[in-house]
Amino acid sequence: MRTVWTRWVAFSGRDMDARPLALVRILACVAILADLLQVAHLGLLDVIFRPAAVGGLSALQDDANVLVALSPTWGGTVAYVVTLVCLGLAALGVWTRPALVVGLLAYAQLGHLYPPGDRAIDRILRTVLLVLVASGAHRRLALTGARADRVPAWPADTVRVLLVIVYLSAGLAKLQQQPGWLALGGTPVLYRVMTDPLAAHVDPVVAAGWFPVLRVLGWGTIALELSAPLVFTRFAPLWAIAGASMHLGIALTMDLGMFSWGMLALYPILLARLFERSTRR
Amino acid sequence: MAHLRATLILATWGLLLLLGTPGLDFLDASSLRSPDAQVAWRARVPEPWAGVGIALAQANRAWRLPAVAALTPLQRPFRVSQEWFLYRDGPSKVRRLEVRVDGDLLHRSADPAYPWLADVLRNRRIRPVVESTCGADAGPNWRGLARLVVARARLARPDAKSVELACTVAAFPGTDARIHRRYVATEPAWDAAPA
């Protein structure tokens, strides 16, 4: 028991190349910023970030919605601007830790204000950025602050744990609700996912001829999600290639906004071994 | 210090695992609770896995869900609830939204021939409202969606007299669609109402 604990203390206390964490900080913030700027570009600020009672879209808000309780008309706009400014600063590496904390609180307010549009990817990125607050992600690729080449590795490990939980949950829930994901015949589940006109843009008539390929891709999806614990092994970069292929496929066939890009923003952590190797050379 | 850090990291991982336990985060308090549900489950799943599933559902009900409920207030300021059952299943039917202005079809979901307002209606924050509006049971946000579409339609066609949102449904592959829900707004009030 003592040996196990000693090993755990050594494992949790080791350090790593600072670049993967810094890249995740930048890419995750950029994914959120791009997503939020698109809302403004489409002229949807007043529609999405205002309650229905004052002209917005959503009739329901979460009661943790402090800013909107203060000002139903302007609370959402304030949260939007604060999120943009703070996550912009965090991406640049300026006052990173306070910017992340304030930015994430404001970003959460946007979610409380408009629950239909606050999806799993928003929660994943908020959780990861919250972990990064306690990390050395601000010590590289940042405009200000003291630079460090090596930082504690536990935040990267924590993000790996989160990724394992997310992918395993997704895979197990698929099988629990719809065993057809592994079926040898019938309509592949992936066909219905990829041809749903409300979420994807693959023509269901055309894709009806792709059943064998879609069935294999469905099996591949389950295999990938259930093999997520590999991110803790030396096979992590290979797993990352397969995961990136899945997310690029989703981005090509479906209209899920920043989902794929937000997930891919976390992948530098899975390539940490490659960064270590490049440093040793 | 090293031991304290190791303990805190272990606690954090344990917390993440408790809040989002893969396979259990999908289950609620009623899962596999009733004798009927357990009989149906045993008919589907062979032993010993059926018994394991029922025991896990019971443990989830007795231990995990109360712990998650107790920890929920801590997650709310940052809105970081840990439930990750993503994309479990596709839709059972092909549903589309159609928008007509003065009877002219301008938008149909995922139809390049009718692309008007597609960038807005397919935005990831609007799309869930389109889905709930055109789902089996219309959600409460159809009024807000209709208000948005009417406003954009009147901008595009200032002389418009009516705007219609129609949800169609069909079995896959979706070639024999029928309208199952309609909302119409007309001048001068432009308040959308089910038709």
Coordinates of C-alpha atoms in Angstrom, one line a residue, chain A residues 12-277:
Chain A
S12 CA 1.2 13.4 -9.3
G13 CA 4.3 15.5 -8.6
R14 CA 6.1 15.1 -11.9
D15 CA 6.4 17.9 -14.5
M16 CA 6.0 18.2 -18.2
D17 CA 6.6 20.4 -21.2
A18 CA 4.6 23.6 -20.8
R19 CA 3.5 23.9 -24.4
P20 CA 0.6 21.5 -24.6
L21 CA -1.2 23.2 -21.7
A22 CA -0.5 26.6 -23.2
L23 CA -1.8 25.5 -26.5
V24 CA -5.0 24.1 -24.9
R25 CA -5.4 27.4 -23.1
I26 CA -5.1 29.4 -26.4
L27 CA -7.2 27.0 -28.6
A28 CA -10.0 26.5 -26.1
C29 CA -10.3 30.3 -25.6
V30 CA -10.2 30.9 -29.4
A31 CA -12.9 28.3 -30.0
I32 CA -15.2 30.0 -27.5
L33 CA -14.4 33.5 -28.9
A34 CA -15.0 32.4 -32.5
D35 CA -18.3 30.9 -31.5
L36 CA -19.4 34.0 -29.6
L37 CA -18.3 36.3 -32.3
Q38 CA -20.4 34.3 -34.8
V39 CA -23.4 35.1 -32.6
A40 CA -22.8 38.8 -33.1
H41 CA -22.0 38.4 -36.8
L42 CA -25.4 36.8 -37.3
G43 CA -27.1 39.6 -35.4
L44 CA -28.3 37.3 -32.7
L45 CA -27.0 39.0 -29.6
D46 CA -30.4 40.4 -28.6
V47 CA -32.2 37.3 -29.6
I48 CA -30.0 34.7 -27.7
F49 CA -28.8 36.7 -24.7
R50 CA -32.0 38.2 -23.6
P51 CA -35.0 36.5 -21.9
A52 CA -38.2 36.1 -24.0
A53 CA -39.9 38.6 -21.7
V54 CA -37.7 41.4 -23.1
G55 CA -37.7 40.2 -26.7
G56 CA -35.3 37.3 -26.6
L57 CA -35.8 33.7 -27.7
S58 CA -35.7 31.5 -24.6
A59 CA -38.7 31.5 -22.3
L60 CA -36.7 29.7 -19.6
Q61 CA -33.6 30.8 -17.7
D62 CA -31.8 29.1 -14.9
D63 CA -32.2 30.8 -11.5
A64 CA -28.4 31.2 -11.1
N65 CA -28.7 33.9 -13.7
V66 CA -27.5 36.8 -11.5
L67 CA -26.7 39.4 -14.2
V68 CA -30.0 39.1 -15.9
A69 CA -31.8 39.3 -12.6
L70 CA -30.1 42.7 -12.2
S71 CA -30.9 43.8 -15.7
P72 CA -33.0 41.6 -18.0
T73 CA -32.2 43.9 -21.0
W74 CA -28.5 44.4 -20.5
G75 CA -27.3 41.6 -18.3
G76 CA -26.7 39.3 -21.2
T77 CA -24.8 41.9 -23.1
V78 CA -22.6 42.6 -20.1
A79 CA -21.8 38.9 -19.6
Y80 CA -21.1 38.6 -23.4
V81 CA -18.6 41.5 -23.4
V82 CA -16.9 40.4 -20.2
T83 CA -16.5 36.9 -21.6
L84 CA -15.0 38.1 -24.8
V85 CA -12.6 40.5 -23.1
C86 CA -11.5 38.0 -20.4
L87 CA -11.1 35.0 -22.6
G88 CA -9.3 37.2 -25.2
L89 CA -6.8 38.2 -22.4
A90 CA -6.5 34.6 -21.3
A91 CA -5.7 33.5 -24.9
L92 CA -3.0 36.2 -25.1
G93 CA -1.7 35.2 -21.8
V94 CA -2.3 38.6 -20.1
W95 CA -3.5 38.4 -16.5
T96 CA -4.4 34.8 -17.4
R97 CA -5.6 33.4 -14.1
P98 CA -7.9 36.3 -13.0
A99 CA -9.1 36.7 -16.6
L100 CA -10.0 33.0 -16.8
V101 CA -11.9 33.0 -13.5
V102 CA -13.9 36.2 -14.4
G103 CA -14.4 35.1 -18.0
L104 CA -15.6 31.6 -17.0
L105 CA -18.1 33.1 -14.5
A106 CA -19.4 35.4 -17.2
Y107 CA -19.5 32.6 -19.8
A108 CA -21.5 30.5 -17.3
Q109 CA -24.0 33.4 -17.0
L110 CA -24.6 33.2 -20.7
G111 CA -25.4 29.6 -20.3
H112 CA -27.8 30.3 -17.4
L113 CA -29.4 32.9 -19.5
Y114 CA -29.9 30.7 -22.5
P115 CA -29.9 27.1 -21.5
P116 CA -31.0 25.6 -24.9
G117 CA -27.7 26.8 -26.4
D118 CA -25.4 25.9 -23.6
R119 CA -24.3 22.4 -24.7
A120 CA -21.9 19.7 -23.5
I121 CA -19.0 21.3 -25.3
D122 CA -19.5 24.6 -23.3
R123 CA -19.4 22.6 -20.1
I124 CA -16.4 20.6 -21.2
L125 CA -14.4 23.7 -22.1
R126 CA -15.4 25.5 -18.9
T127 CA -14.3 22.5 -16.9
V128 CA -11.0 22.3 -18.7
L129 CA -10.3 26.1 -18.4
L130 CA -11.1 25.9 -14.7
V131 CA -8.5 23.2 -14.4
L132 CA -6.1 25.4 -16.3
V133 CA -6.6 28.2 -13.8
A134 CA -4.6 26.1 -11.3
S135 CA -2.0 25.1 -13.9
G136 CA 1.1 26.5 -15.5
A137 CA -0.7 27.0 -18.8
H138 CA 0.1 30.8 -18.6
R139 CA 3.9 30.2 -18.4
R140 CA 4.4 29.6 -22.1
L141 CA 3.0 31.2 -25.3
A142 CA 1.9 34.2 -23.2
L143 CA 2.5 37.9 -23.7
T144 CA 3.2 38.7 -20.0
G145 CA 4.4 36.9 -16.9
A146 CA 7.4 34.7 -16.1
R147 CA 8.2 32.0 -18.6
A148 CA 8.7 28.4 -17.7
D149 CA 9.6 25.5 -19.9
R150 CA 8.4 22.8 -17.4
V151 CA 5.2 23.0 -15.4
P152 CA 3.4 20.5 -13.1
A153 CA 1.8 17.7 -15.1
W154 CA -1.3 17.0 -12.9
P155 CA -3.6 19.5 -14.7
A156 CA -2.9 17.8 -18.0
D157 CA -3.6 14.4 -16.3
T158 CA -6.8 15.9 -14.9
V159 CA -7.9 16.9 -18.4
R160 CA -7.1 13.4 -19.6
V161 CA -9.3 12.0 -16.8
L162 CA -12.1 14.3 -18.0
L163 CA -11.6 13.2 -21.6
V164 CA -11.8 9.5 -20.5
I165 CA -15.0 10.2 -18.6
V166 CA -16.5 12.1 -21.4
Y167 CA -15.8 9.6 -24.1
L168 CA -16.5 6.5 -22.0
S169 CA -19.9 8.1 -20.9
A170 CA -20.7 8.8 -24.5
G171 CA -19.9 5.3 -25.6
L172 CA -21.7 3.5 -22.8
A173 CA -24.8 5.8 -23.0
K174 CA -25.0 5.0 -26.8
L175 CA -25.0 1.3 -26.1
Q176 CA -27.4 1.6 -23.2
Q177 CA -30.0 3.6 -25.2
Q178 CA -29.4 2.1 -28.6
P179 CA -27.7 -1.3 -28.9
G180 CA -28.2 -0.9 -32.6
W181 CA -24.9 0.9 -32.7
L182 CA -23.3 -2.6 -32.8
A183 CA -25.9 -4.3 -35.0
L184 CA -24.8 -6.3 -38.0
G185 CA -28.0 -5.5 -40.0
G186 CA -30.8 -3.0 -40.2
T187 CA -30.5 0.8 -40.5
P188 CA -27.2 2.0 -39.0
V189 CA -27.6 4.4 -36.2
L190 CA -25.0 6.6 -37.7
Y191 CA -27.2 7.0 -40.8
R192 CA -29.9 8.6 -38.8
V193 CA -27.4 10.8 -36.9
M194 CA -25.6 12.0 -40.1
T195 CA -28.7 12.6 -42.2
D196 CA -30.9 14.4 -39.6
P197 CA -31.8 17.5 -41.5
L198 CA -32.1 19.6 -38.3
A199 CA -28.5 18.8 -37.3
A200 CA -26.6 17.5 -40.3
H201 CA -26.4 18.1 -44.0
V202 CA -25.9 14.7 -45.6
D203 CA -28.8 13.8 -48.0
P204 CA -30.7 10.8 -46.4
V205 CA -31.6 9.5 -49.9
V206 CA -28.0 9.5 -51.1
A207 CA -26.7 8.1 -47.8
A208 CA -29.1 5.2 -48.0
G209 CA -26.6 3.6 -50.3
W210 CA -23.8 3.9 -47.7
F211 CA -25.1 1.5 -45.1
P212 CA -22.1 -0.9 -44.9
V213 CA -19.6 2.1 -44.6
L214 CA -21.8 3.8 -42.0
R215 CA -22.2 0.6 -40.0
V216 CA -18.4 0.2 -39.8
L217 CA -18.0 3.9 -38.9
G218 CA -20.6 3.3 -36.1
W219 CA -18.6 0.4 -34.7
G220 CA -15.5 2.6 -35.0
T221 CA -17.2 5.3 -33.0
I222 CA -18.0 2.9 -30.2
A223 CA -14.6 1.4 -30.2
L224 CA -12.9 4.8 -30.1
E225 CA -15.1 6.0 -27.2
L226 CA -14.7 2.9 -25.2
S227 CA -10.9 2.8 -25.7
A228 CA -10.5 6.3 -24.3
P229 CA -8.4 5.1 -21.3
L230 CA -5.6 4.7 -23.9
V231 CA -5.0 8.4 -23.5
F232 CA -3.0 7.5 -20.4
T233 CA -0.7 5.2 -22.3
R234 CA 2.0 5.6 -24.9
F235 CA -0.7 5.0 -27.5
A236 CA -2.3 8.4 -26.8
P237 CA -1.0 10.1 -30.0
L238 CA -2.4 7.2 -32.1
W239 CA -5.7 7.4 -30.2
A240 CA -5.6 11.2 -30.8
I241 CA -5.3 10.7 -34.6
A242 CA -8.4 8.4 -34.5
G243 CA -10.3 10.9 -32.3
A244 CA -9.3 13.8 -34.5
S245 CA -10.6 11.9 -37.6
M246 CA -13.9 11.3 -35.9
H247 CA -14.3 15.0 -34.9
L248 CA -13.3 16.1 -38.4
G249 CA -15.9 13.7 -39.8
I250 CA -18.5 15.3 -37.5
A251 CA -17.4 18.8 -38.5
L252 CA -17.8 17.8 -42.2
T253 CA -21.2 16.2 -42.0
M254 CA -22.9 17.9 -39.2
D255 CA -23.7 21.5 -38.1
L256 CA -22.7 21.4 -34.4
G257 CA -20.9 24.7 -34.3
M258 CA -17.7 24.6 -32.2
F259 CA -18.2 21.1 -30.9
S260 CA -15.5 19.4 -33.0
W261 CA -13.1 22.4 -32.8
G262 CA -13.6 22.7 -29.0
M263 CA -12.8 19.0 -28.6
L264 CA -9.8 19.2 -30.9
A265 CA -8.6 22.2 -28.8
L266 CA -7.9 19.7 -26.0
Y267 CA -5.9 17.3 -28.1
P268 CA -2.4 18.9 -27.6
I269 CA -2.5 17.3 -24.2
L270 CA -2.8 13.9 -25.9
L271 CA 0.4 14.8 -27.9
A272 CA 2.4 15.7 -24.8
R273 CA 4.8 12.8 -25.5
L274 CA 5.7 14.2 -28.9
F275 CA 6.4 17.6 -27.3
E276 CA 8.7 15.9 -24.8
R277 CA 10.5 14.0 -27.6

